[in-house]
XYZ file of C-alpha atoms in Angstrom:
708
model
C 0.000 0.000 0.000
C 1.305 3.484 -0.861
C 2.313 5.666 2.082
C 1.017 9.197 2.713
C 1.571 11.914 5.288
C -1.074 13.398 7.565
C -1.615 17.143 7.731
C -4.151 19.310 9.490
C -6.727 18.709 6.688
C -7.669 15.500 4.934
C -9.602 14.745 1.749
C -11.405 11.563 0.828
C -9.677 11.781 -2.574
C -6.279 11.581 -0.863
C -7.227 8.418 0.939
C -8.757 6.883 -2.191
C -5.559 7.680 -4.066
C -3.557 5.991 -1.323
C -5.725 2.930 -1.701
C -5.477 3.019 -5.492
C -2.962 0.152 -5.762
C -5.746 -2.104 -4.510
C -7.735 -2.866 -7.682
C -11.456 -3.521 -7.199
C -12.619 -6.720 -8.846
C -16.308 -5.813 -9.020
C -18.903 -3.096 -8.244
C -19.416 -4.386 -4.625
C -15.651 -4.202 -4.162
C -15.722 -0.562 -5.266
C -18.470 0.318 -2.791
C -16.663 -1.543 -0.001
C -13.405 0.336 -0.637
C -15.253 3.651 -0.744
C -16.962 2.900 2.569
C -13.653 2.013 4.163
C -12.074 5.231 2.885
C -14.939 7.396 4.153
C -14.913 5.705 7.554
C -11.145 6.116 7.865
C -11.347 9.784 6.887
C -14.150 10.382 9.373
C -12.052 8.858 12.153
C -8.997 10.988 11.293
C -11.047 14.194 11.111
C -12.488 13.772 14.642
C -11.665 16.847 16.684
C -10.669 18.784 13.532
C -13.689 18.937 11.237
C -16.263 17.550 13.688
C -16.644 16.941 17.450
C -14.315 19.864 18.233
C -13.570 20.193 22.002
C -15.031 23.250 23.694
C -12.112 25.438 24.818
C -14.176 26.541 27.831
C -15.496 23.067 28.720
C -13.313 22.889 31.837
C -15.261 25.754 33.395
C -18.199 23.388 34.024
C -15.972 21.594 36.553
C -14.331 24.609 38.183
C -15.196 25.382 41.769
C -16.601 28.937 41.682
C -14.920 29.863 44.989
C -11.530 28.965 43.516
C -11.741 31.062 40.367
C -10.960 34.326 42.110
C -7.957 32.946 43.960
C -6.723 31.315 40.762
C -6.829 34.659 39.027
C -4.991 36.264 41.898
C -2.313 33.596 41.755
C -1.606 34.601 38.169
C -0.255 37.887 39.475
C 3.376 37.225 40.042
C 4.774 38.143 43.454
C 7.691 40.556 43.420
C 11.091 39.260 44.471
C 12.256 42.773 45.362
C 12.028 43.019 49.142
C 12.323 46.819 49.175
C 9.452 47.092 46.711
C 7.409 44.634 48.783
C 7.904 46.719 51.937
C 6.899 49.895 50.128
C 3.818 48.362 48.491
C 2.524 46.995 51.801
C 3.497 49.897 54.030
C 5.725 47.722 56.242
C 8.501 49.233 58.348
C 9.921 46.071 59.891
C 11.127 43.032 57.957
C 11.999 39.793 59.799
C 14.001 37.415 57.613
C 14.239 33.789 58.639
C 16.610 31.043 57.513
C 15.570 27.658 58.824
C 16.247 23.984 58.127
C 14.034 22.369 60.760
C 11.450 25.129 61.287
C 12.685 26.566 64.615
C 13.918 29.877 63.184
C 10.730 30.204 61.151
C 8.634 29.684 64.275
C 10.617 32.303 66.211
C 10.283 34.780 63.342
C 6.518 34.384 63.203
C 6.198 34.729 66.970
C 8.381 37.816 66.998
C 6.449 39.377 64.123
C 3.121 38.976 65.919
C 4.501 40.365 69.172
C 6.141 43.383 67.498
C 2.789 44.215 65.940
C 0.788 43.716 69.139
C 3.187 45.426 71.563
C 4.479 48.282 69.407
C 1.908 48.594 66.639
C 4.586 47.939 64.003
C 3.619 46.846 60.518
C 5.714 43.701 60.103
C 6.594 41.466 57.180
C 7.952 38.013 58.101
C 9.896 36.754 55.104
C 11.417 33.498 53.915
C 14.855 34.510 52.643
C 14.435 32.458 49.486
C 11.276 34.363 48.478
C 13.316 37.463 47.607
C 16.442 38.301 45.626
C 19.255 38.930 48.102
C 20.646 41.948 46.245
C 17.378 43.863 46.773
C 18.220 44.110 50.485
C 20.545 46.937 49.438
C 17.479 49.023 48.526
C 15.971 48.900 52.040
C 15.839 52.470 53.385
C 16.937 53.932 56.716
C 13.292 54.278 57.722
C 12.960 50.500 57.767
C 14.500 47.910 60.077
C 15.684 44.390 59.227
C 15.911 41.484 61.660
C 17.701 38.257 60.687
C 16.908 35.014 62.545
C 19.111 32.366 60.941
C 20.147 28.850 61.883
C 23.423 27.018 61.316
C 23.394 23.275 60.709
C 25.855 20.538 59.841
C 29.413 21.682 59.248
C 28.628 25.380 59.590
C 26.278 25.267 56.611
C 23.464 27.711 55.834
C 19.924 26.356 55.584
C 18.582 25.734 52.090
C 16.584 28.956 52.055
C 19.568 31.037 53.269
C 21.837 29.974 50.401
C 20.915 32.927 48.183
C 21.842 35.527 50.818
C 24.949 33.561 51.812
C 26.268 33.354 48.237
C 25.525 37.015 47.509
C 27.354 38.256 50.593
C 30.320 35.897 50.137
C 30.830 36.263 46.396
C 29.720 39.792 45.517
C 32.122 42.700 45.693
C 31.557 46.387 46.407
C 28.184 45.847 48.114
C 26.873 49.061 49.666
C 24.474 48.659 52.592
C 24.903 52.115 54.131
C 21.147 52.531 54.633
C 20.553 49.131 56.221
C 19.872 48.973 59.953
C 19.698 45.461 61.309
C 19.501 43.129 64.320
C 20.437 39.440 64.227
C 19.906 36.192 66.135
C 21.661 32.931 65.326
C 20.448 29.433 66.207
C 23.115 26.771 66.591
C 24.549 23.933 68.627
C 27.862 24.284 70.456
C 28.495 20.555 70.059
C 29.303 21.339 66.452
C 32.699 22.741 65.578
C 31.242 25.674 63.643
C 28.779 26.889 66.259
C 26.585 29.659 64.807
C 29.037 30.188 61.957
C 26.338 31.309 59.515
C 25.066 34.263 61.562
C 28.658 35.277 62.384
C 29.646 35.316 58.715
C 26.489 37.119 57.616
C 26.837 39.778 60.330
C 30.502 40.300 59.428
C 29.632 40.703 55.742
C 26.801 43.138 56.517
C 29.097 45.218 58.720
C 31.855 45.255 56.098
C 29.329 46.509 53.570
C 28.382 49.484 55.740
C 25.256 48.178 57.482
C 24.558 49.422 61.028
C 23.951 46.803 63.709
C 21.733 48.178 66.489
C 22.610 45.656 69.220
C 25.008 42.731 69.726
C 24.278 39.624 67.660
C 22.342 37.106 69.759
C 23.087 33.389 69.823
C 20.961 30.455 70.955
C 22.567 27.128 71.904
C 20.607 23.931 71.424
C 23.402 21.855 73.010
C 22.487 23.353 76.390
C 18.765 22.907 75.778
C 18.326 26.660 76.166
C 17.270 27.705 72.661
C 13.857 28.893 73.866
C 15.210 30.794 76.864
C 18.012 32.282 74.746
C 15.394 33.561 72.306
C 13.294 35.064 75.102
C 16.313 36.792 76.644
C 17.409 38.192 73.271
C 13.860 39.355 72.555
C 13.699 41.225 75.865
C 16.910 43.050 74.924
C 15.447 43.796 71.498
C 12.302 45.349 72.956
C 14.365 47.379 75.407
C 16.287 48.713 72.415
C 12.999 49.498 70.676
C 11.874 51.572 73.654
C 15.079 53.369 74.634
C 17.021 53.741 71.374
C 14.332 53.879 68.711
C 11.638 55.496 70.846
C 8.896 52.998 69.995
C 5.853 53.318 72.224
C 4.665 50.113 73.855
C 0.950 49.446 74.043
C -1.296 47.011 75.863
C -1.271 43.671 74.075
C -4.387 41.798 73.155
C -4.561 38.710 70.979
C -5.368 39.475 67.361
C -5.724 36.371 65.205
C -3.697 35.925 62.052
C -5.982 33.153 60.812
C -9.715 32.605 60.919
C -11.032 29.106 61.570
C -14.548 28.730 60.198
C -16.834 25.782 60.836
C -18.535 24.837 57.577
C -21.030 21.970 57.569
C -21.684 22.520 53.852
C -18.354 20.923 52.995
C -18.576 17.343 51.779
C -16.013 14.636 52.646
C -14.343 14.810 49.227
C -13.412 18.459 49.919
C -11.574 17.712 53.161
C -7.962 16.944 54.019
C -7.934 14.195 56.614
C -4.235 14.156 57.423
C -2.244 13.467 54.274
C 1.151 15.193 54.666
C 1.695 18.330 52.640
C 4.676 20.495 51.750
C 3.016 23.840 51.231
C 6.219 25.893 51.518
C 8.710 23.726 49.698
C 11.159 25.570 47.496
C 12.800 24.396 44.295
C 15.935 23.240 46.119
C 13.912 21.268 48.683
C 11.784 19.657 45.991
C 14.935 18.684 44.108
C 16.445 17.009 47.178
C 13.290 15.277 48.431
C 11.011 12.740 46.794
C 7.213 12.970 46.893
C 5.571 11.777 50.116
C 4.072 8.319 49.727
C 2.372 5.682 51.859
C 5.028 2.957 52.074
C 4.522 -0.551 53.387
C 6.712 -1.762 56.258
C 7.469 -5.301 55.125
C 9.562 -6.380 58.068
C 10.294 -5.114 61.567
C 12.618 -6.656 64.106
C 14.055 -5.762 67.500
C 17.824 -5.301 67.634
C 18.481 -4.966 71.374
C 18.641 -7.648 74.015
C 17.481 -5.266 76.742
C 13.934 -5.389 78.070
C 14.031 -1.675 78.921
C 15.129 -0.237 75.578
C 14.095 -0.722 71.974
C 15.987 -0.375 68.715
C 14.135 -1.305 65.538
C 15.207 -2.438 62.094
C 12.476 -1.646 59.541
C 12.387 -2.776 55.912
C 10.171 -0.700 53.630
C 8.849 -1.443 50.160
C 8.891 1.160 47.362
C 8.107 -1.325 44.577
C 4.705 0.209 43.830
C 6.120 3.746 43.676
C 8.007 4.147 40.422
C 8.783 7.790 41.239
C 10.759 6.846 44.361
C 14.451 5.970 44.157
C 17.279 6.087 46.661
C 21.043 5.905 46.590
C 23.297 4.412 49.249
C 23.776 7.002 51.996
C 20.440 8.801 51.502
C 17.903 9.519 54.257
C 14.326 8.376 54.707
C 11.867 10.833 56.257
C 9.059 9.418 58.403
C 5.983 11.606 58.937
C 4.728 10.962 62.469
C 1.237 10.802 63.930
C 0.381 12.314 67.320
C -0.610 9.813 70.054
C -4.287 9.351 70.878
C -3.749 10.170 74.554
C -2.421 13.675 73.845
C -5.131 14.340 71.267
C -7.912 13.378 73.668
C -6.344 15.373 76.498
C -6.216 18.498 74.341
C -9.724 18.047 72.919
C -11.114 17.695 76.426
C -9.197 20.725 77.699
C -10.544 22.819 74.818
C -14.064 21.529 75.371
C -14.481 20.515 71.735
C -14.481 16.705 71.880
C -17.925 16.524 70.280
C -16.948 18.804 67.400
C -13.813 16.834 66.475
C -15.177 15.698 63.098
C -16.794 18.969 62.037
C -15.310 20.460 58.835
C -13.275 23.627 59.305
C -11.727 26.061 56.835
C -8.558 27.975 57.735
C -8.035 31.345 56.089
C -5.290 33.925 56.439
C -6.350 37.398 57.556
C -3.072 38.860 56.283
C -2.278 38.597 52.546
C 1.430 38.305 53.367
C 0.935 35.233 55.588
C 0.178 31.904 53.962
C -1.831 29.057 55.456
C 0.591 26.140 55.696
C -1.918 23.564 56.846
C -4.033 21.771 54.206
C -7.532 23.251 54.292
C -10.415 22.556 54.584
C -9.904 19.870 57.203
C -11.293 18.760 60.568
C -10.272 19.481 64.151
C -9.233 15.875 64.750
C -7.067 15.844 61.596
C -5.516 19.154 62.639
C -4.475 17.781 66.034
C -3.524 14.289 64.876
C -1.590 14.994 61.693
C -0.737 18.667 61.256
C 0.299 20.273 64.580
C 3.098 19.345 67.025
C 0.843 19.031 70.058
C 3.538 17.040 71.907
C 6.083 19.862 71.697
C 7.297 21.188 75.090
C 5.528 24.340 76.251
C 7.846 27.295 76.855
C 7.649 29.721 79.740
C 6.642 32.479 77.354
C 3.816 30.359 75.952
C 2.522 29.726 79.469
C 2.338 33.466 80.098
C 0.590 34.076 76.772
C -2.090 31.526 77.659
C -3.235 33.671 80.596
C -5.453 35.840 78.384
C -7.631 32.809 77.618
C -7.789 31.449 81.196
C -11.298 30.120 82.056
C -10.985 31.202 85.709
C -8.992 33.539 87.973
C -7.388 30.483 89.566
C -6.099 29.248 86.202
C -4.655 32.691 85.455
C -2.854 32.801 88.824
C -1.491 29.275 88.224
C -0.008 30.255 84.858
C 1.363 33.548 86.164
C 3.120 31.884 89.074
C 4.665 29.237 86.834
C 5.596 31.482 83.916
C 7.037 34.550 85.617
C 9.561 32.705 87.794
C 12.283 31.199 85.636
C 13.681 29.026 88.445
C 10.232 27.761 89.387
C 9.510 26.916 85.750
C 12.846 25.088 85.348
C 12.198 23.031 88.466
C 8.630 22.252 87.387
C 9.581 20.950 83.928
C 12.302 18.787 85.474
C 9.488 16.920 87.221
C 6.626 17.272 84.720
C 6.487 16.720 80.979
C 4.554 19.724 79.663
C 2.607 19.604 76.412
C -0.120 22.067 75.468
C -2.845 19.649 76.564
C -1.138 18.918 79.878
C -0.583 22.552 80.883
C -4.210 23.411 80.068
C -5.424 20.462 82.171
C -3.131 21.328 85.082
C -4.101 24.990 85.126
C -7.824 24.284 84.869
C -8.705 20.664 85.668
C -12.481 21.278 85.681
C -13.393 24.182 83.414
C -12.660 23.885 79.661
C -10.747 26.574 77.774
C -13.646 27.613 75.561
C -12.105 31.054 74.900
C -8.893 29.585 73.502
C -9.365 29.625 69.705
C -7.976 27.042 67.329
C -6.381 29.901 65.417
C -4.076 30.514 68.392
C -2.880 26.904 68.327
C -2.293 27.078 64.571
C -0.230 30.258 65.010
C 1.851 29.111 67.986
C 2.333 25.339 67.660
C 4.900 24.082 65.115
C 3.665 22.110 62.138
C 4.416 18.395 62.187
C 7.616 17.724 60.248
C 9.261 14.479 59.123
C 12.056 12.904 61.142
C 14.943 11.711 59.001
C 16.832 8.437 59.407
C 19.948 7.236 57.581
C 19.072 4.412 55.212
C 20.913 1.279 56.320
C 20.570 -0.674 53.072
C 22.464 -0.420 49.799
C 20.611 0.707 46.686
C 22.790 -1.696 44.694
C 21.809 -4.698 46.819
C 18.206 -3.735 47.704
C 17.065 -1.074 45.217
C 13.360 -1.337 46.110
C 13.666 -2.239 49.798
C 15.230 0.608 51.792
C 15.713 -0.072 55.493
C 16.166 2.195 58.520
C 17.450 1.754 62.076
C 15.479 3.484 64.822
C 16.426 3.857 68.484
C 13.173 4.362 70.389
C 13.477 7.518 72.490
C 12.325 7.271 76.099
C 14.019 9.847 78.316
C 13.282 9.977 82.077
C 12.718 13.420 83.542
C 15.738 14.749 85.470
C 13.979 14.888 88.852
C 11.320 12.220 88.394
C 12.503 8.999 86.790
C 8.952 7.597 86.896
C 7.957 9.969 84.087
C 9.352 9.710 80.584
C 9.491 12.049 77.626
C 8.657 9.778 74.709
C 10.034 10.521 71.267
C 7.147 11.239 68.913
C 8.193 9.385 65.762
C 10.187 6.570 67.341
C 7.352 5.563 69.668
C 4.897 5.746 66.776
C 7.152 3.311 64.886
C 7.398 1.104 67.979
C 3.597 0.898 68.140
C 3.483 0.024 64.447
C 6.186 -2.626 64.894
C 4.320 -4.210 67.799
C 1.167 -4.232 65.707
C 2.867 -5.918 62.754
C 4.511 -8.557 64.925
C 1.468 -8.955 67.167
C 3.712 -8.487 70.202
C 4.076 -6.058 73.037
C 7.586 -6.796 74.207
C 7.496 -3.740 76.420
C 4.420 -2.165 77.985
C 3.393 0.359 75.365
C 2.674 3.741 76.895
C 0.987 5.402 73.917
C -1.483 4.375 71.228
C -1.822 5.718 67.697
C -4.293 5.736 64.832
C -2.118 3.368 62.815
C -4.509 3.049 59.866
C -3.974 6.719 59.027
C -6.341 9.205 57.394
C -9.155 7.446 55.526
C -7.383 4.137 56.306
C -4.690 4.784 53.668
C -2.033 3.377 56.030
C -3.926 0.179 56.742
C -1.846 -2.970 56.641
C 1.300 -1.508 58.174
C 2.144 1.559 56.105
C 3.736 4.896 56.975
C 3.932 8.231 55.196
C 7.538 8.678 54.109
C 9.800 10.353 51.596
C 13.426 10.000 50.511
C 15.922 12.844 50.864
C 19.172 12.988 48.942
C 22.373 13.077 50.968
C 25.989 13.970 50.233
C 27.165 11.179 52.563
C 28.446 8.915 49.785
C 30.968 6.216 49.029
C 33.924 7.235 46.834
C 33.617 6.562 43.124
C 36.664 4.293 43.183
C 35.934 1.043 45.002
C 39.651 0.664 45.699
C 39.645 3.789 47.913
C 40.234 2.895 51.611
C 37.522 3.828 54.126
C 37.686 4.935 57.756
C 34.230 4.865 59.377
C 33.418 6.065 62.901
C 29.975 5.536 64.447
C 28.113 5.156 67.699
C 24.657 3.676 68.269
C 22.349 3.968 65.262
C 25.075 5.973 63.514
C 26.160 2.525 62.325
C 23.229 2.462 59.849
C 24.821 4.011 56.721
C 28.008 2.001 57.238
C 25.995 -1.224 57.009
C 24.906 0.036 53.594
C 28.515 0.866 52.663
C 29.710 -2.610 53.646
C 26.809 -4.301 51.833
C 27.623 -2.431 48.659
C 31.318 -3.239 48.825
C 30.512 -6.897 49.498
C 28.474 -6.915 46.297
C 31.464 -5.458 44.434
C 33.689 -8.208 45.811
C 31.151 -10.810 44.688
C 31.373 -9.593 41.088
C 35.166 -9.520 41.153
C 35.811 -5.819 41.738
C 38.737 -4.797 43.985
C 37.856 -2.936 47.174
C 40.045 -0.815 49.409
C 40.947 -1.542 53.009
C 38.272 -0.566 55.572
C 38.486 0.383 59.242
C 35.192 0.635 61.159
C 34.898 2.024 64.703
C 31.623 1.308 66.494
C 30.620 2.409 69.981
C 27.719 1.308 72.179
C 26.994 0.618 75.863
C 27.881 -3.040 76.176
C 28.470 -6.241 74.254
C 25.486 -8.355 75.302
C 22.486 -6.005 75.224
C 23.465 -3.042 73.059
C 25.581 -4.360 70.184
C 23.220 -3.890 67.225
C 23.840 -5.883 64.028
C 26.521 -7.928 65.778
C 25.953 -11.052 63.682
C 25.963 -9.039 60.448
C 29.232 -7.284 61.332
C 30.922 -10.532 62.295
C 29.841 -12.023 58.960
C 31.254 -8.998 57.117
C 34.602 -9.520 58.868
C 34.660 -13.124 57.689
C 33.640 -12.174 54.134
C 36.154 -9.355 53.717
C 39.024 -11.016 55.572
C 42.007 -8.675 55.899
C 40.183 -5.937 54.011
C 37.992 -5.063 57.033
C 38.875 -4.345 60.646
C 36.055 -3.628 63.126
C 36.998 -1.900 66.388
C 34.402 -1.713 69.166
C 34.166 0.651 72.129
C 31.869 -0.190 75.066
C 31.081 2.689 77.388
C 29.556 0.596 80.202
C 31.540 -2.630 80.208
C 34.327 -1.835 82.634
C 35.180 0.625 85.365
C 36.151 3.313 82.887
C 33.997 4.497 80.021
C 35.523 3.799 76.628
C 34.228 5.806 73.676
C 35.034 5.641 69.977
C 37.386 8.629 70.181
C 39.544 6.626 72.619
C 39.746 3.788 70.115
C 40.541 6.209 67.296
C 43.507 7.422 69.330
C 44.566 3.843 70.099
C 44.537 2.924 66.397
C 46.244 6.143 65.366
C 49.057 4.411 63.467
C 46.674 2.348 61.322
C 44.501 5.400 60.769
C 47.487 7.412 59.541
C 48.530 4.652 57.185
C 45.082 4.582 55.566
C 44.959 8.367 55.289
C 48.312 8.309 53.528
C 46.779 5.869 51.042
C 44.022 8.411 50.323
C 41.295 7.020 52.601
C 37.908 8.706 52.919
C 36.975 9.539 56.534
C 33.330 9.216 57.632
C 31.601 10.006 60.938
C 27.950 9.234 61.727
C 26.257 9.788 65.084
C 25.729 12.564 67.570
C 27.435 15.897 67.021
C 29.204 15.739 70.392
C 30.811 12.438 69.440
C 31.829 13.778 66.033
C 33.428 16.815 67.639
C 35.499 14.630 69.970
C 36.547 12.313 67.143
C 37.718 15.237 65.010
C 39.674 16.639 67.956
C 41.306 13.230 68.518
C 42.238 12.849 64.850
C 43.744 16.332 64.984
C 45.908 15.359 67.961
C 47.068 12.215 66.151
C 47.973 14.194 63.033
C 49.835 16.901 64.962
C 51.788 14.364 67.034
C 52.845 12.230 64.063
C 53.307 14.906 61.408
C 54.725 17.608 63.649
C 52.054 20.079 62.532
C 50.925 23.233 64.290
C 47.301 24.416 64.454
C 47.569 26.324 61.183
C 48.827 23.301 59.255
C 46.175 21.075 60.830
C 43.494 23.591 59.873
C 44.697 23.640 56.271
C 44.654 19.832 56.120
C 41.169 19.695 57.646
C 39.765 22.264 55.203
C 41.332 20.410 52.297
C 39.846 17.072 53.406
C 36.362 18.548 53.785
C 36.589 20.661 50.655
C 37.380 17.618 48.526
C 34.735 15.471 50.271
C 37.409 13.169 51.683
C 35.997 13.929 55.150
C 32.225 13.533 55.479
C 29.900 13.733 58.466
C 26.270 12.771 58.989
C 25.536 13.971 62.519
C 22.655 15.221 64.658
C 21.887 16.789 68.044
């Protein structure tokens, strides 16, 4: 049959001509061929000559109440912060740079309080929403506040990168009109404590900006981040009054959001608890996979102790073609709040009967976005979207007084909140959540004047907790696994009460459910089937986050790995991957693994697996253990690193990669110990050691995956 090309118009004659090589044998054959040609042409002309789609057909399915907002969304937001301030009549801009959400929460709290106490028009801004260079156009009439966290090895948060790069790389920046105040959030267990705020403040000063008070610093290592923020804020407000002449006024709660009960909403309109990333930026989206309901295929207990739990969980991503992981990546688990805390809070608020009523959350300020999926229900809000188990700060206790249902409740909160020593002593003996403090302050009368909008504004949003993946993507590409130490911390002055880790105890409950066991009396219960039963059958909401904690490209490169506790997880993946390489005949470099835990019998996780690796690798792998509670003296991994200094040096001379995974305090001690070994054996001074350290980290020969 002759071939022909299709264009936007077709003629029956064209098709007949194409069919011309087929010679009809009779009149019926002619009619049959003509019918075929007409039918074929009719089919090809569908949507062109007939049955054209209506360009406005979609409007029949549009929700009328969304059309206006859709039109508004078409108006592109400016990325010029100076223009934004001018357009909205704002005089105070609070920039936040946050990785975990703490700095963002502080910025929002500070913005509300500046408005309520001083009548200031405030814009709270994500640094990544604006072009950094436009900060130079902020006028002297305006004031900038920077609340910025440091994480990892002195790294800026994802949304601070733009400002960081502009200040570090640009030359001849003029910020003569900029007046600013700054607070840094960090952890002194890390070597580069609050490095980001220090570098930013130095760059601002060098560019001519005027700092109005000393840069504040909060230290999470001491557990004083909240109190450090409060103390800094008090100094800030004193500066407002005495230096800037701002007049303080009586504060009264003014909601930022409205929460409207709407019985007209049907179930299909509601969000019942599915996780959402409403503020994710391009960089975050690029580093994180979509959130999916993943099946936990296997769960086993790793510890021999009856008082502690450490879980190994195997997950299945087979049914999610858009999910992939690489060895060394992290898996984020989205937690669910425990039923006991939810019921306690519902009862304290006096809204237990309205838990399932549909509610819509709307922002009353065009510059503030609703970051909770809406419409939803009260029970979904408390179970899936708000951190109702977060500790209650002294400042929050004082702010609750305005909603007190009785004079007695107000006196209770005042007494507890105004005395710092009394508060510190109280929380050492009582685990305070929002539901617990409301119940303690008013055990009989409900807090009917406390609006849900206040909880939405003051409680953090539930965020995922990330765990190092302990499997190799080469060996188990569709079955990532994680290692989870279940957190159960006794209170300092009352060992009968425990602070239970939110996500780890949720996973413990799920593990017990899957295995139909209750090895340890479970203190909390959870709605394990999830919203609309989407987690039924042992599933969790999870996503995969890319990591830079990676094996070297060359399999022959030696490895030095230092870990404690569940920090062993990524090194199991490293060893599994190298074992696979050995199996297919690839050469692998020499490996030295340090692992620390409490004792040999009850706390040595993956002992059988590590012993098997030693047998499989032979002389290529040496595992060194450190037990902190075996003998009279505590032995930690840094002690073993010092003891094996000669072997460590030999591997470094061969070009070994150095890895540390575990708590930041441990990593800091290990780095200090390695520094002492290098100085003693190489005869270096501090300057030479610093140059070597920067070179190792700059070339990714030294990598850390640490927390807390």
